[in-house]
Amino acid sequence: MNALAATNRNFKLASRLLGLDSKLEKSLLIPFREIKVECTIPKDDGTLASFVGFRVQHDNARGPMKGGIRYHPEVEPDEVNALAQLMTWKTAVAKIPYGGAKGGIGCDPSQLSISELERLTRVFTQKIHDLIGIHTDVPAPDMGTGPQTMAWILDEYSKFHGHSPAVVTGKPIDLGGSLGRDAATGRGVLFATEALLNEHGKSISGQRFAIQGFGNVGSWAARLISEKGGKIVAVSDVTGAIKNKNGIDIMSLLEHAEENRGIKGFDGADSTDPDSILVEDCDILVPAALGGVINRQNANEIKAKFIIEGANHPTDPEADEILKKNGVVILPDIYANSGGVTVSYFEWVQNIQGFMWDEEKVNKELKSYMTRGFKDLKEMCMTHSCDLRMGAFTLGINRVAQATIIRGWGS
């Protein structure tokens, strides 16, 4: 089942629990706007290259649409649609005043020079500048993009609309980026894990973690969890996988990964099969890489008691059912990895106010939002007698539905 089919399935199940009528259901599901543009740039060798850019703006009932822009060879409409819809529910679960959007360009950034990436970003911005905006649609970094990409978008957008730092988030600090944004998704995973374990009478200290993915989210989660006394027993990234039942020294691993562009060859742990990371003997599994990695083929072999979804859509619906029967507790992506968009919201607020916060305030506010979000999610679980995933979906969808009805759009 692809990402869009799985997302639509979860929406339908939550809609049924909420008792939404079919007209409102349809209104909530159909995207506000889908944009597809051709981006042609001169390459460094003088030849022309064309790329296809997408932006799906899903819903704006609760505020400006919000979502990342990814540069990846496999950016395609269904995936962008699914991720835009997930952002609508995620921002509602986090109780921040946004709707959902997502975008991307079908390209391989590793095959493009810095100047080619800049030209591509500026052409894409020229094509969509009148469809994004501070109070319309606020892009952010995603796979294959980062603070520099956001700086180019800001600069190009400002040529048409004047200096507008709040038009994108995830910017470099010197252009109005927020302190704490880099660690935000990983820190949100930490706070979400703490909230869940607290519910079960446990703490992070002494728990054994396996983390799939050692990019921004996985590396920050590993670092912060180990600082809290959690034992990281297995880690993987695109270069390979390692394990050490006595716990991996995360600060040494971070240094190694920085110097060697990956975890492969780290001498403080044993090398292992990357596919085995998900079924490693641990208490808590954190998938923090790609979607669809937990499926019916490996779900029965998972030994973790808790799964914290740091990635978007890492567990497919068939695996969900298997894991539920096996008593595994899954903390869903639309809550667990919402730390990034929450601090993006703080960045947007700081830009609009023209007043920057210190990092302590950012982290304190993030903890407050994540803690309250878990409490709200649990209340929905109790109301509808459902698991955490359906609790999160019903919470997000109900908030968007209420905003839609109050505006008079749902009739």
CSV table of C-alpha atoms in Angstrom, one decimal:
chain,number,residue,atom,x,y,z
A,1,MET,CA,0.0,0.0,0.0
A,2,ASN,CA,1.5,3.3,-1.0
A,3,ALA,CA,1.7,6.4,1.3
A,4,LEU,CA,-1.4,8.0,-0.2
A,5,ALA,CA,-3.6,4.9,0.1
A,6,ALA,CA,-2.4,4.3,3.7
A,7,THR,CA,-3.0,7.9,4.7
A,8,ASN,CA,-6.5,7.9,3.1
A,9,ARG,CA,-7.3,4.6,4.9
A,10,ASN,CA,-6.3,6.1,8.3
A,11,PHE,CA,-8.4,9.2,7.4
A,12,LYS,CA,-11.5,7.0,6.6
A,13,LEU,CA,-11.1,5.0,9.9
A,14,ALA,CA,-10.8,8.2,12.0
A,15,SER,CA,-13.7,9.9,10.1
A,16,ARG,CA,-15.9,6.9,10.9
A,17,LEU,CA,-15.0,7.1,14.6
A,18,LEU,CA,-15.9,10.8,14.5
A,19,GLY,CA,-19.1,10.3,12.6
A,20,LEU,CA,-18.3,12.9,9.9
A,21,ASP,CA,-20.8,13.1,7.1
A,22,SER,CA,-19.7,12.2,3.5
A,23,LYS,CA,-19.8,15.8,2.2
A,24,LEU,CA,-17.5,17.1,5.0
A,25,GLU,CA,-15.3,14.1,4.6
A,26,LYS,CA,-14.8,14.8,0.9
A,27,SER,CA,-14.2,18.5,1.6
A,28,LEU,CA,-11.4,17.6,4.1
A,29,LEU,CA,-9.8,15.1,1.8
A,30,ILE,CA,-9.6,17.1,-1.5
A,31,PRO,CA,-6.5,19.3,-1.7
A,32,PHE,CA,-7.0,23.1,-1.8
A,33,ARG,CA,-4.6,23.4,-4.7
A,34,GLU,CA,-2.1,21.2,-6.6
A,35,ILE,CA,0.7,23.0,-8.5
A,36,LYS,CA,3.0,21.4,-11.1
A,37,VAL,CA,5.7,23.5,-12.8
A,38,GLU,CA,8.5,22.9,-15.2
A,39,CYS,CA,11.9,24.3,-14.1
A,40,THR,CA,14.5,24.6,-16.8
A,41,ILE,CA,18.0,25.8,-15.9
A,42,PRO,CA,21.3,26.1,-17.7
A,43,LYS,CA,23.8,23.6,-16.2
A,44,ASP,CA,27.5,24.4,-15.6
A,45,ASP,CA,28.5,22.9,-18.9
A,46,GLY,CA,26.1,25.2,-20.8
A,47,THR,CA,23.5,22.5,-21.6
A,48,LEU,CA,19.8,23.0,-20.5
A,49,ALA,CA,18.1,20.6,-18.0
A,50,SER,CA,14.4,20.5,-17.2
A,51,PHE,CA,13.0,19.3,-13.9
A,52,VAL,CA,9.4,19.0,-12.6
A,53,GLY,CA,8.4,20.8,-9.4
A,54,PHE,CA,5.3,20.1,-7.3
A,55,ARG,CA,3.5,21.9,-4.5
A,56,VAL,CA,0.4,20.4,-3.0
A,57,GLN,CA,-1.5,22.8,-0.7
A,58,HIS,CA,-3.9,20.6,1.2
A,59,ASP,CA,-5.9,22.6,3.7
A,60,ASN,CA,-6.0,26.2,5.1
A,61,ALA,CA,-9.0,26.0,7.5
A,62,ARG,CA,-6.8,26.5,10.6
A,63,GLY,CA,-4.3,28.9,9.1
A,64,PRO,CA,-1.5,29.3,6.4
A,65,MET,CA,-0.4,26.0,4.8
A,66,LYS,CA,2.9,24.6,6.0
A,67,GLY,CA,5.2,21.8,4.8
A,68,GLY,CA,8.6,20.9,3.5
A,69,ILE,CA,10.2,21.0,0.0
A,70,ARG,CA,12.2,17.9,-0.9
A,71,TYR,CA,14.7,17.4,-3.7
A,72,HIS,CA,14.7,13.7,-4.5
A,73,PRO,CA,14.7,11.6,-7.8
A,74,GLU,CA,11.4,9.9,-6.8
A,75,VAL,CA,9.3,13.0,-5.9
A,76,GLU,CA,5.9,12.1,-7.4
A,77,PRO,CA,2.4,13.5,-7.0
A,78,ASP,CA,0.8,10.7,-4.8
A,79,GLU,CA,3.6,10.9,-2.3
A,80,VAL,CA,3.5,14.7,-2.1
A,81,ASN,CA,-0.3,14.5,-1.8
A,82,ALA,CA,0.0,12.0,1.1
A,83,LEU,CA,2.6,14.1,2.9
A,84,ALA,CA,0.6,17.3,2.5
A,85,GLN,CA,-2.4,15.7,4.0
A,86,LEU,CA,-0.4,14.3,6.9
A,87,MET,CA,0.9,17.9,7.5
A,88,THR,CA,-2.7,19.1,7.9
A,89,TRP,CA,-3.4,16.6,10.6
A,90,LYS,CA,0.1,17.0,12.2
A,91,THR,CA,-0.3,20.7,12.7
A,92,ALA,CA,-3.7,20.2,14.1
A,93,VAL,CA,-2.5,17.6,16.6
A,94,ALA,CA,0.3,20.0,17.6
A,95,LYS,CA,-2.3,22.7,18.0
A,96,ILE,CA,-0.4,25.2,15.9
A,97,PRO,CA,-2.4,27.5,13.6
A,98,TYR,CA,-1.4,26.0,10.3
A,99,GLY,CA,-2.8,23.8,7.6
A,100,GLY,CA,-0.8,21.3,5.5
A,101,ALA,CA,1.3,21.5,2.3
A,102,LYS,CA,4.2,19.6,0.8
A,103,GLY,CA,6.4,20.1,-2.3
A,104,GLY,CA,9.4,19.0,-4.1
A,105,ILE,CA,11.5,18.8,-7.3
A,106,GLY,CA,12.2,15.5,-9.0
A,107,CYS,CA,16.0,15.7,-9.1
A,108,ASP,CA,19.1,14.1,-7.6
A,109,PRO,CA,20.8,16.8,-5.6
A,110,SER,CA,24.0,14.8,-5.3
A,111,GLN,CA,24.3,15.1,-9.1
A,112,LEU,CA,24.0,18.8,-9.2
A,113,SER,CA,26.6,21.5,-8.3
A,114,ILE,CA,25.8,24.1,-5.6
A,115,SER,CA,25.3,26.8,-8.4
A,116,GLU,CA,23.0,24.4,-10.3
A,117,LEU,CA,21.0,23.8,-7.1
A,118,GLU,CA,20.8,27.5,-6.5
A,119,ARG,CA,19.5,28.2,-10.1
A,120,LEU,CA,17.0,25.4,-9.8
A,121,THR,CA,15.7,26.7,-6.4
A,122,ARG,CA,15.4,30.3,-7.8
A,123,VAL,CA,13.5,29.2,-10.9
A,124,PHE,CA,11.1,27.0,-8.8
A,125,THR,CA,10.5,30.1,-6.5
A,126,GLN,CA,9.9,32.3,-9.5
A,127,LYS,CA,7.2,29.8,-10.7
A,128,ILE,CA,5.4,29.6,-7.3
A,129,HIS,CA,6.1,33.0,-5.6
A,130,ASP,CA,2.6,34.3,-6.0
A,131,LEU,CA,1.1,31.0,-4.5
A,132,ILE,CA,3.2,31.0,-1.3
A,133,GLY,CA,3.5,33.7,1.3
A,134,ILE,CA,3.7,34.6,5.1
A,135,HIS,CA,-0.1,34.1,5.5
A,136,THR,CA,-0.7,31.7,2.6
A,137,ASP,CA,1.8,28.9,2.5
A,138,VAL,CA,5.2,28.7,4.4
A,139,PRO,CA,7.7,26.2,3.0
A,140,ALA,CA,10.5,24.5,5.1
A,141,PRO,CA,13.4,22.1,4.4
A,142,ASP,CA,12.9,18.4,3.8
A,143,MET,CA,14.9,15.5,2.3
A,144,GLY,CA,17.7,16.9,0.1
A,145,THR,CA,17.1,20.5,1.1
A,146,GLY,CA,18.3,22.6,4.1
A,147,PRO,CA,18.9,26.1,5.5
A,148,GLN,CA,20.8,27.2,2.3
A,149,THR,CA,17.9,26.2,0.1
A,150,MET,CA,15.5,28.2,2.3
A,151,ALA,CA,17.9,31.2,2.1
A,152,TRP,CA,17.7,31.1,-1.7
A,153,ILE,CA,13.9,30.9,-1.6
A,154,LEU,CA,13.7,33.8,0.8
A,155,ASP,CA,16.0,35.9,-1.3
A,156,GLU,CA,14.2,35.2,-4.6
A,157,TYR,CA,10.7,35.7,-3.0
A,158,SER,CA,11.9,39.0,-1.5
A,159,LYS,CA,12.7,40.3,-5.0
A,160,PHE,CA,9.0,40.2,-5.8
A,161,HIS,CA,7.5,41.0,-2.4
A,162,GLY,CA,10.1,42.9,-0.3
A,163,HIS,CA,12.0,41.4,2.6
A,164,SER,CA,9.9,38.6,4.0
A,165,PRO,CA,11.8,36.4,6.5
A,166,ALA,CA,8.6,34.6,7.7
A,167,VAL,CA,7.9,33.2,4.2
A,168,VAL,CA,10.1,30.1,4.9
A,169,THR,CA,11.3,28.4,8.1
A,170,GLY,CA,14.4,26.4,8.7
A,171,LYS,CA,16.5,29.3,7.6
A,172,PRO,CA,20.1,30.0,8.6
A,173,ILE,CA,20.3,31.9,12.0
A,174,ASP,CA,21.7,35.0,10.3
A,175,LEU,CA,18.6,35.3,8.1
A,176,GLY,CA,16.1,34.9,10.9
A,177,GLY,CA,16.3,31.2,11.6
A,178,SER,CA,15.4,30.0,15.1
A,179,LEU,CA,17.8,28.7,17.7
A,180,GLY,CA,17.0,25.1,18.5
A,181,ARG,CA,15.5,24.4,15.0
A,182,ASP,CA,18.2,22.0,14.0
A,183,ALA,CA,17.6,19.7,16.9
A,184,ALA,CA,13.8,20.3,17.1
A,185,THR,CA,12.5,17.1,15.5
A,186,GLY,CA,14.9,14.9,17.5
A,187,ARG,CA,14.2,16.8,20.7
A,188,GLY,CA,10.5,16.4,20.0
A,189,VAL,CA,11.1,12.6,19.7
A,190,LEU,CA,12.7,12.7,23.1
A,191,PHE,CA,9.8,14.6,24.7
A,192,ALA,CA,7.2,12.3,23.0
A,193,THR,CA,9.1,9.3,24.2
A,194,GLU,CA,9.2,10.7,27.8
A,195,ALA,CA,5.5,11.3,27.7
A,196,LEU,CA,4.7,7.8,26.5
A,197,LEU,CA,7.0,6.1,29.0
A,198,ASN,CA,5.7,8.2,31.8
A,199,GLU,CA,2.2,6.9,31.0
A,200,HIS,CA,3.6,3.3,31.4
A,201,GLY,CA,5.5,4.1,34.7
A,202,LYS,CA,8.9,4.1,33.0
A,203,SER,CA,11.6,6.6,32.2
A,204,ILE,CA,14.2,6.8,29.4
A,205,SER,CA,17.1,5.9,31.8
A,206,GLY,CA,18.1,2.3,31.4
A,207,GLN,CA,15.9,1.6,28.3
A,208,ARG,CA,17.6,0.0,25.3
A,209,PHE,CA,17.0,1.8,22.0
A,210,ALA,CA,17.6,0.9,18.3
A,211,ILE,CA,17.6,3.8,15.9
A,212,GLN,CA,17.1,3.3,12.2
A,213,GLY,CA,18.5,6.4,10.5
A,214,PHE,CA,21.3,8.7,11.6
A,215,GLY,CA,20.5,11.8,9.7
A,216,ASN,CA,19.2,15.0,11.4
A,217,VAL,CA,16.3,13.3,13.3
A,218,GLY,CA,18.1,10.0,14.3
A,219,SER,CA,21.4,11.6,15.3
A,220,TRP,CA,19.8,14.3,17.5
A,221,ALA,CA,17.3,11.7,19.0
A,222,ALA,CA,20.3,9.4,19.8
A,223,ARG,CA,22.3,12.2,21.3
A,224,LEU,CA,19.5,13.5,23.5
A,225,ILE,CA,18.3,10.1,24.6
A,226,SER,CA,21.8,9.0,25.6
A,227,GLU,CA,22.2,12.2,27.6
A,228,LYS,CA,19.0,11.2,29.5
A,229,GLY,CA,20.5,7.8,30.4
A,230,GLY,CA,19.0,5.8,27.5
A,231,LYS,CA,21.2,3.0,26.1
A,232,ILE,CA,21.6,3.1,22.3
A,233,VAL,CA,22.3,-0.5,21.4
A,234,ALA,CA,22.0,-0.4,17.6
A,235,VAL,CA,22.1,2.3,14.9
A,236,SER,CA,21.9,2.3,11.1
A,237,ASP,CA,22.3,4.8,8.2
A,238,VAL,CA,22.8,4.7,4.4
A,239,THR,CA,26.4,3.5,4.9
A,240,GLY,CA,25.6,0.5,7.1
A,241,ALA,CA,24.5,-0.6,10.6
A,242,ILE,CA,26.3,-1.2,14.0
A,243,LYS,CA,25.3,-2.7,17.3
A,244,ASN,CA,26.7,-3.0,20.8
A,245,LYS,CA,24.6,-4.6,23.5
A,246,ASN,CA,26.5,-2.6,26.2
A,247,GLY,CA,25.5,0.7,24.5
A,248,ILE,CA,27.2,2.8,21.8
A,249,ASP,CA,29.1,5.9,22.8
A,250,ILE,CA,27.0,8.4,20.8
A,251,MET,CA,29.3,11.4,21.0
A,252,SER,CA,32.2,9.3,19.6
A,253,LEU,CA,29.8,8.0,16.9
A,254,LEU,CA,28.7,11.6,16.0
A,255,GLU,CA,32.4,12.6,15.5
A,256,HIS,CA,33.1,9.4,13.4
A,257,ALA,CA,29.9,10.0,11.2
A,258,GLU,CA,31.0,13.7,10.7
A,259,GLU,CA,34.5,12.7,9.6
A,260,ASN,CA,33.5,9.7,7.5
A,261,ARG,CA,30.2,10.8,6.1
A,262,GLY,CA,28.4,7.9,7.8
A,263,ILE,CA,28.6,5.4,10.7
A,264,LYS,CA,30.4,2.6,8.7
A,265,GLY,CA,33.7,1.6,10.2
A,266,PHE,CA,33.0,2.9,13.7
A,267,ASP,CA,35.2,0.8,16.0
A,268,GLY,CA,33.1,1.2,19.2
A,269,ALA,CA,30.5,-1.3,17.9
A,270,ASP,CA,30.1,-4.4,15.7
A,271,SER,CA,29.0,-4.2,12.1
A,272,THR,CA,25.6,-5.8,11.4
A,273,ASP,CA,23.1,-6.2,8.6
A,274,PRO,CA,21.2,-3.0,8.0
A,275,ASP,CA,17.9,-5.0,7.5
A,276,SER,CA,18.3,-6.5,11.0
A,277,ILE,CA,18.2,-3.1,12.8
A,278,LEU,CA,14.4,-3.1,13.0
A,279,VAL,CA,14.3,-6.6,14.6
A,280,GLU,CA,17.2,-5.9,17.0
A,281,ASP,CA,16.7,-7.0,20.6
A,282,CYS,CA,15.7,-3.7,22.3
A,283,ASP,CA,13.0,-2.0,24.4
A,284,ILE,CA,12.3,0.9,22.1
A,285,LEU,CA,12.6,1.1,18.3
A,286,VAL,CA,12.9,4.5,16.6
A,287,PRO,CA,12.5,4.4,12.8
A,288,ALA,CA,13.9,7.8,11.7
A,289,ALA,CA,14.7,7.3,8.0
A,290,LEU,CA,12.3,6.3,5.2
A,291,GLY,CA,8.6,5.4,5.0
A,292,GLY,CA,7.2,1.9,4.7
A,293,VAL,CA,10.2,0.1,6.4
A,294,ILE,CA,8.0,-1.8,8.9
A,295,ASN,CA,5.8,-4.1,6.9
A,296,ARG,CA,4.1,-7.5,7.1
A,297,GLN,CA,7.4,-9.2,6.2
A,298,ASN,CA,9.2,-8.1,9.4
A,299,ALA,CA,6.5,-7.0,11.8
A,300,ASN,CA,6.3,-10.4,13.6
A,301,GLU,CA,10.0,-10.4,14.2
A,302,ILE,CA,10.1,-7.0,16.0
A,303,LYS,CA,11.2,-7.4,19.6
A,304,ALA,CA,10.7,-3.8,20.8
A,305,LYS,CA,7.8,-3.1,23.1
A,306,PHE,CA,7.5,0.5,21.9
A,307,ILE,CA,7.9,2.1,18.5
A,308,ILE,CA,8.4,5.8,18.2
A,309,GLU,CA,7.9,7.0,14.6
A,310,GLY,CA,10.6,9.6,14.0
A,311,ALA,CA,10.1,9.2,10.2
A,312,ASN,CA,7.0,9.9,8.2
A,313,HIS,CA,4.8,6.8,7.6
A,314,PRO,CA,7.4,4.2,8.6
A,315,THR,CA,4.8,1.5,9.4
A,316,ASP,CA,2.4,0.3,6.8
A,317,PRO,CA,-1.2,-0.6,7.8
A,318,GLU,CA,-0.7,-4.4,7.6
A,319,ALA,CA,2.2,-4.2,10.0
A,320,ASP,CA,0.1,-1.9,12.3
A,321,GLU,CA,-2.4,-4.7,12.7
A,322,ILE,CA,0.3,-7.4,13.4
A,323,LEU,CA,2.1,-5.2,15.9
A,324,LYS,CA,-1.2,-4.3,17.7
A,325,LYS,CA,-1.9,-8.1,18.1
A,326,ASN,CA,1.6,-8.6,19.5
A,327,GLY,CA,1.1,-5.9,22.1
A,328,VAL,CA,3.6,-3.4,20.6
A,329,VAL,CA,2.7,0.2,21.4
A,330,ILE,CA,3.3,2.6,18.5
A,331,LEU,CA,3.6,6.3,18.9
A,332,PRO,CA,2.5,7.7,15.5
A,333,ASP,CA,4.5,10.0,13.3
A,334,ILE,CA,1.9,12.8,13.2
A,335,TYR,CA,2.6,13.3,16.9
A,336,ALA,CA,6.0,11.8,17.5
A,337,ASN,CA,7.9,13.8,14.8
A,338,SER,CA,5.9,17.1,15.2
A,339,GLY,CA,8.8,18.8,17.0
A,340,GLY,CA,10.2,20.2,13.8
A,341,VAL,CA,7.0,21.9,12.6
A,342,THR,CA,6.4,23.2,16.1
A,343,VAL,CA,9.7,25.0,16.2
A,344,SER,CA,9.1,26.1,12.6
A,345,TYR,CA,6.0,27.8,14.0
A,346,PHE,CA,8.1,29.4,16.7
A,347,GLU,CA,10.5,30.7,14.0
A,348,TRP,CA,7.6,32.1,12.0
A,349,VAL,CA,6.2,33.8,15.2
A,350,GLN,CA,9.7,35.3,15.9
A,351,ASN,CA,10.0,36.6,12.4
A,352,ILE,CA,6.6,38.3,12.4
A,353,GLN,CA,7.3,39.9,15.8
A,354,GLY,CA,10.8,40.8,14.8
A,355,PHE,CA,11.9,39.5,18.2
A,356,MET,CA,14.1,36.5,18.6
A,357,TRP,CA,13.9,34.0,21.5
A,358,ASP,CA,16.9,32.4,23.3
A,359,GLU,CA,17.3,28.6,22.9
A,360,GLU,CA,16.1,27.9,26.4
A,361,LYS,CA,12.8,29.4,25.7
A,362,VAL,CA,12.4,27.5,22.4
A,363,ASN,CA,13.1,24.2,24.1
A,364,LYS,CA,10.8,25.0,27.1
A,365,GLU,CA,7.9,25.9,24.8
A,366,LEU,CA,8.5,22.8,22.7
A,367,LYS,CA,8.3,20.6,25.7
A,368,SER,CA,5.1,22.3,26.8
A,369,TYR,CA,3.5,21.7,23.3
A,370,MET,CA,4.7,18.0,23.1
A,371,THR,CA,3.5,17.3,26.6
A,372,ARG,CA,0.1,18.9,26.1
A,373,GLY,CA,-0.2,17.2,22.7
A,374,PHE,CA,0.2,13.7,24.3
A,375,LYS,CA,-2.4,14.5,26.9
A,376,ASP,CA,-4.9,15.6,24.2
A,377,LEU,CA,-4.1,12.5,22.2
A,378,LYS,CA,-4.7,10.2,25.1
A,379,GLU,CA,-8.1,11.9,25.8
A,380,MET,CA,-9.2,11.1,22.2
A,381,CYS,CA,-8.0,7.4,22.7
A,382,MET,CA,-10.2,7.2,25.8
A,383,THR,CA,-13.2,8.9,24.1
A,384,HIS,CA,-13.1,6.6,21.1
A,385,SER,CA,-11.6,3.5,22.7
A,386,CYS,CA,-8.8,3.4,20.0
A,387,ASP,CA,-5.1,3.0,19.8
A,388,LEU,CA,-2.6,5.9,19.7
A,389,ARG,CA,-2.6,6.2,15.9
A,390,MET,CA,-6.3,6.6,15.7
A,391,GLY,CA,-6.3,8.9,18.7
A,392,ALA,CA,-3.9,11.2,16.8
A,393,PHE,CA,-5.8,11.0,13.6
A,394,THR,CA,-9.2,11.7,15.3
A,395,LEU,CA,-7.6,14.6,17.3
A,396,GLY,CA,-6.2,16.2,14.2
A,397,ILE,CA,-9.1,15.6,11.8
A,398,ASN,CA,-11.7,16.7,14.4
A,399,ARG,CA,-9.8,20.1,14.9
A,400,VAL,CA,-9.7,20.7,11.2
A,401,ALA,CA,-13.4,19.6,10.8
A,402,GLN,CA,-14.5,22.1,13.5
A,403,ALA,CA,-12.5,24.9,11.9
A,404,THR,CA,-14.1,24.0,8.5
A,405,ILE,CA,-17.6,24.0,9.9
A,406,ILE,CA,-17.2,27.3,11.9
A,407,ARG,CA,-15.9,29.0,8.7
A,408,GLY,CA,-19.1,27.9,6.9
A,409,TRP,CA,-17.2,25.7,4.5
A,410,GLY,CA,-18.6,22.4,5.6
A,411,SER,CA,-22.2,22.9,4.6
